[in-house]
């Protein structure tokens, strides 16, 4: 008699073969559109239970696809992007530290990226938005790392209208233009709101795309990251005016930025539909990390009810908003709690488009999740090393339903922060399910779905996707890793990380520590943060941020 695992293997093989037939019968290889929000809070989308900021397009995408409620990134943008592009844990690349800042020499190490794998598969490859993986040399920039076309920023932030990135180093101010079209500063695009500019570019790419060639497009939004000091948040005033129910004026602008992001996703979906590309497209939407809710660079986002913020290894820092939509998903309109890490997207999407996993780097850390997503099969991933930082001595590992945290970041300043409950609106809003149906994505989904979802279905999925902390009467054992304690949590039962179980399950603590030690063996020491701002000074390159290590004078400027 066959065992359960043997039966599962047989079923998986049959379904996998069926899936490949389905892909081959489609019009060519599937298109892939991967959308990354920046510093978006867990509580800043409607499908996670918030009524404050309507996100009808994002919600429609999530409800008609799969809500990934246990999706993890890294706690900073550069490490998350490194993991996404390489399929490797940042600690295997020396990129487990903070994000790359202007004028820094660090860059993503050489090695094949997701863009290069897809290009070799015959895809047209486009990156629109943020790079933030280094630009000290031309060979570190997007068009020399597998992208046919690039419109966006080299740095991690800029203003949303003039694309100036200002940076203070050793008491001196530096500033320059940071918007490129391929390798050339795109001066003519200054004045256009960043989210709208990137949306227009994505729509233009789709409209001009030759449908006989598969498309791989990554839209890495600047939104909702802060801009420059003095104008941290920016959005069109007419959009800000829609959020008069929000008392805090900064939160109001933040809500407008999220709303523009939602409009963008709707516009891209409409463009794909108009081009008759939707039926053979995979769309993924994630945030790179949680919101920096408080602190010197906070953006007024909310990770409620999760503990922690960006730069921490608590759930609020590393558990991110995520969903996937595609007609290729057989089991959709559900909430998945299976573990999935940002490194998994490279092998998962490569399999989805019919690629041979055997050609991928054998040292990849990402796990192919495609069959699990398509057919709702058990995930092959059992653990996620959320990070091991040898400098701060901070580490965390999600192991099945357990999570262990050792050490702290930012001297523990944000270890107890749970995010704002957002119950101080001037005029509290109700959840508008009709707006989801009436959104561009909602309308198109109703048109193409054989069995369209009802508004009751939206509410049901939302209820499942909304995380709930421990009951008020439940026992709590607080734990602050800044005190030197090792904290252990049962995440499905305690997603808000309120009840430390380390003293009750010492054997679990020992086992997870051993696993962390095993992962530690593959760690590459962090690249040194070396700022070469005098040579990178934008005034040397017509006041634009520019690669500087390939050249000795202004003649290398584009």
CSV table of N, CA, C and O in Angstrom, one decimal, residues 45-95:
chain,number,residue,atom,x,y,z
A,45,UNK,N,-4.2,48.0,3.3
A,45,UNK,CA,-5.0,47.5,2.2
A,45,UNK,C,-6.3,47.0,2.8
A,45,UNK,O,-6.3,46.5,3.9
A,46,UNK,N,-7.4,47.1,2.0
A,46,UNK,CA,-8.7,46.7,2.6
A,46,UNK,C,-8.8,45.3,2.9
A,46,UNK,O,-9.5,44.9,3.8
A,47,UNK,N,-8.1,44.4,2.1
A,47,UNK,CA,-8.4,43.0,2.3
A,47,UNK,C,-7.8,42.4,3.5
A,47,UNK,O,-8.0,41.3,3.9
A,48,UNK,N,-7.0,43.2,4.3
A,48,UNK,CA,-6.5,42.8,5.6
A,48,UNK,C,-7.3,43.4,6.7
A,48,UNK,O,-6.9,43.2,7.9
A,49,UNK,N,-8.4,44.0,6.4
A,49,UNK,CA,-9.4,44.4,7.4
A,49,UNK,C,-9.5,45.9,7.7
A,49,UNK,O,-10.3,46.2,8.6
A,50,UNK,N,-8.7,46.7,7.0
A,50,UNK,CA,-8.8,48.1,7.3
A,50,UNK,C,-9.9,48.8,6.5
A,50,UNK,O,-10.0,48.5,5.3
A,51,UNK,N,-10.6,49.7,7.1
A,51,UNK,CA,-11.6,50.5,6.4
A,51,UNK,C,-11.1,51.9,6.0
A,51,UNK,O,-11.8,52.6,5.2
A,52,UNK,N,-10.0,52.3,6.5
A,52,UNK,CA,-9.6,53.7,6.4
A,52,UNK,C,-9.2,54.1,5.0
A,52,UNK,O,-9.5,55.2,4.5
A,53,UNK,N,-8.4,53.2,4.3
A,53,UNK,CA,-7.9,53.6,3.0
A,53,UNK,C,-8.5,52.6,2.0
A,53,UNK,O,-8.1,51.4,1.9
A,54,UNK,N,-9.5,53.0,1.2
A,54,UNK,CA,-10.0,52.0,0.2
A,54,UNK,C,-9.0,51.7,-0.9
A,54,UNK,O,-8.3,52.5,-1.4
A,55,UNK,N,-8.9,50.4,-1.1
A,55,UNK,CA,-8.0,49.9,-2.2
A,55,UNK,C,-8.7,48.9,-3.0
A,55,UNK,O,-8.4,47.7,-3.1
A,56,UNK,N,-9.7,49.4,-3.8
A,56,UNK,CA,-10.6,48.4,-4.5
A,56,UNK,C,-10.0,47.6,-5.5
A,56,UNK,O,-10.3,46.4,-5.7
A,57,UNK,N,-9.0,48.2,-6.3
A,57,UNK,CA,-8.3,47.4,-7.3
A,57,UNK,C,-7.4,46.3,-6.7
A,57,UNK,O,-7.4,45.1,-7.1
A,58,UNK,N,-6.7,46.7,-5.7
A,58,UNK,CA,-5.8,45.7,-5.0
A,58,UNK,C,-6.6,44.6,-4.4
A,58,UNK,O,-6.3,43.4,-4.5
A,59,UNK,N,-7.8,45.0,-3.8
A,59,UNK,CA,-8.6,44.0,-3.1
A,59,UNK,C,-9.2,43.1,-4.2
A,59,UNK,O,-9.3,41.8,-4.0
A,60,UNK,N,-9.7,43.6,-5.3
A,60,UNK,CA,-10.3,42.8,-6.4
A,60,UNK,C,-9.2,41.8,-6.9
A,60,UNK,O,-9.5,40.6,-7.2
A,61,UNK,N,-8.0,42.3,-7.1
A,61,UNK,CA,-6.9,41.4,-7.5
A,61,UNK,C,-6.7,40.3,-6.5
A,61,UNK,O,-6.6,39.1,-6.9
A,62,UNK,N,-6.7,40.6,-5.3
A,62,UNK,CA,-6.4,39.6,-4.2
A,62,UNK,C,-7.6,38.6,-4.1
A,62,UNK,O,-7.3,37.4,-4.0
A,63,UNK,N,-8.8,39.1,-4.1
A,63,UNK,CA,-10.0,38.2,-3.9
A,63,UNK,C,-10.1,37.2,-5.1
A,63,UNK,O,-10.6,36.1,-4.9
A,64,UNK,N,-9.8,37.7,-6.3
A,64,UNK,CA,-9.9,36.9,-7.5
A,64,UNK,C,-8.7,36.0,-7.7
A,64,UNK,O,-8.7,35.2,-8.6
A,65,UNK,N,-7.7,36.2,-6.9
A,65,UNK,CA,-6.4,35.4,-7.0
A,65,UNK,C,-6.2,34.7,-5.7
A,65,UNK,O,-7.2,34.0,-5.2
A,66,UNK,N,-5.0,34.8,-5.2
A,66,UNK,CA,-4.7,34.1,-3.9
A,66,UNK,C,-4.1,35.1,-3.0
A,66,UNK,O,-3.1,35.8,-3.4
A,67,UNK,N,-4.6,35.3,-1.8
A,67,UNK,CA,-4.1,36.2,-0.8
A,67,UNK,C,-3.0,35.4,-0.1
A,67,UNK,O,-3.3,34.3,0.4
A,68,UNK,N,-1.8,35.9,-0.1
A,68,UNK,CA,-0.6,35.2,0.5
A,68,UNK,C,-0.4,35.8,1.9
A,68,UNK,O,0.3,36.7,2.1
A,69,UNK,N,-1.0,35.1,2.9
A,69,UNK,CA,-1.1,35.7,4.2
A,69,UNK,C,0.2,35.4,5.0
A,69,UNK,O,0.3,35.9,6.2
A,70,UNK,N,1.1,34.5,4.5
A,70,UNK,CA,2.3,34.2,5.2
A,70,UNK,C,3.5,34.5,4.3
A,70,UNK,O,4.4,33.6,4.1
A,71,UNK,N,3.4,35.6,3.6
A,71,UNK,CA,4.5,36.0,2.7
A,71,UNK,C,5.5,36.8,3.4
A,71,UNK,O,5.1,37.8,4.1
A,72,UNK,N,6.8,36.5,3.3
A,72,UNK,CA,7.9,37.2,4.1
A,72,UNK,C,8.9,37.8,3.1
A,72,UNK,O,9.3,37.2,2.1
A,73,UNK,N,9.3,39.0,3.4
A,73,UNK,CA,10.4,39.7,2.8
A,73,UNK,C,11.5,39.9,3.8
A,73,UNK,O,11.6,39.2,4.8
A,74,UNK,N,12.4,40.8,3.5
A,74,UNK,CA,13.5,41.2,4.4
A,74,UNK,C,13.0,42.5,5.1
A,74,UNK,O,12.0,43.1,4.7
A,75,UNK,N,13.7,42.9,6.1
A,75,UNK,CA,13.3,44.1,6.9
A,75,UNK,C,13.7,45.4,6.3
A,75,UNK,O,13.3,46.5,6.8
A,76,UNK,N,14.5,45.4,5.2
A,76,UNK,CA,14.9,46.6,4.4
A,76,UNK,C,14.7,46.3,2.9
A,76,UNK,O,14.7,45.2,2.5
A,77,UNK,N,14.6,47.5,2.2
A,77,UNK,CA,14.4,47.4,0.8
A,77,UNK,C,15.5,46.7,-0.1
A,77,UNK,O,15.2,45.9,-0.9
A,78,UNK,N,16.7,47.2,0.1
A,78,UNK,CA,17.8,46.6,-0.7
A,78,UNK,C,17.9,45.1,-0.5
A,78,UNK,O,18.0,44.3,-1.4
A,79,UNK,N,18.0,44.6,0.8
A,79,UNK,CA,18.0,43.1,1.0
A,79,UNK,C,16.8,42.4,0.3
A,79,UNK,O,17.0,41.3,-0.3
A,80,UNK,N,15.6,43.0,0.4
A,80,UNK,CA,14.5,42.3,-0.2
A,80,UNK,C,14.6,42.3,-1.7
A,80,UNK,O,14.3,41.2,-2.3
A,81,UNK,N,15.1,43.3,-2.3
A,81,UNK,CA,15.2,43.3,-3.8
A,81,UNK,C,16.3,42.4,-4.2
A,81,UNK,O,16.2,41.7,-5.2
A,82,UNK,N,17.4,42.3,-3.4
A,82,UNK,CA,18.5,41.4,-3.7
A,82,UNK,C,17.9,39.9,-3.7
A,82,UNK,O,18.3,39.1,-4.5
A,83,UNK,N,17.1,39.6,-2.7
A,83,UNK,CA,16.5,38.3,-2.5
A,83,UNK,C,15.6,38.0,-3.7
A,83,UNK,O,15.6,36.9,-4.3
A,84,UNK,N,14.8,39.0,-4.1
A,84,UNK,CA,13.9,38.8,-5.2
A,84,UNK,C,14.6,38.6,-6.5
A,84,UNK,O,14.3,37.7,-7.3
A,85,UNK,N,15.6,39.4,-6.8
A,85,UNK,CA,16.3,39.3,-8.1
A,85,UNK,C,17.2,38.1,-8.2
A,85,UNK,O,17.4,37.6,-9.3
A,86,UNK,N,17.8,37.6,-7.1
A,86,UNK,CA,18.7,36.5,-7.2
A,86,UNK,C,18.2,35.2,-6.7
A,86,UNK,O,18.7,34.1,-7.1
A,87,UNK,N,17.1,35.1,-6.0
A,87,UNK,CA,16.6,33.9,-5.4
A,87,UNK,C,17.4,33.4,-4.3
A,87,UNK,O,17.3,32.2,-3.9
A,88,UNK,N,18.3,34.3,-3.7
A,88,UNK,CA,19.2,33.9,-2.6
A,88,UNK,C,18.9,34.7,-1.4
A,88,UNK,O,18.6,35.9,-1.5
A,89,UNK,N,19.2,34.1,-0.2
A,89,UNK,CA,19.1,34.9,1.0
A,89,UNK,C,20.2,36.0,1.0
A,89,UNK,O,21.3,35.7,0.6
A,90,UNK,N,19.8,37.2,1.4
A,90,UNK,CA,20.8,38.2,1.4
A,90,UNK,C,22.1,37.9,2.2
A,90,UNK,O,23.2,38.4,1.8
A,91,UNK,N,22.0,37.1,3.2
A,91,UNK,CA,23.2,36.8,4.0
A,91,UNK,C,24.1,35.9,3.2
A,91,UNK,O,25.3,35.7,3.6
A,92,UNK,N,23.6,35.3,2.1
A,92,UNK,CA,24.5,34.5,1.2
A,92,UNK,C,25.2,35.4,0.2
A,92,UNK,O,26.0,35.0,-0.6
A,93,UNK,N,24.8,36.7,0.2
A,93,UNK,CA,25.4,37.7,-0.8
A,93,UNK,C,26.2,38.8,-0.1
A,93,UNK,O,26.7,39.7,-0.8
A,94,UNK,N,26.2,38.8,1.2
A,94,UNK,CA,26.8,39.9,2.0
A,94,UNK,C,25.9,41.1,2.0
A,94,UNK,O,26.4,42.3,2.2
A,95,UNK,N,24.6,41.0,1.7
A,95,UNK,CA,23.7,42.1,1.7
A,95,UNK,C,22.6,42.1,2.7
A,95,UNK,O,21.5,42.5,2.5
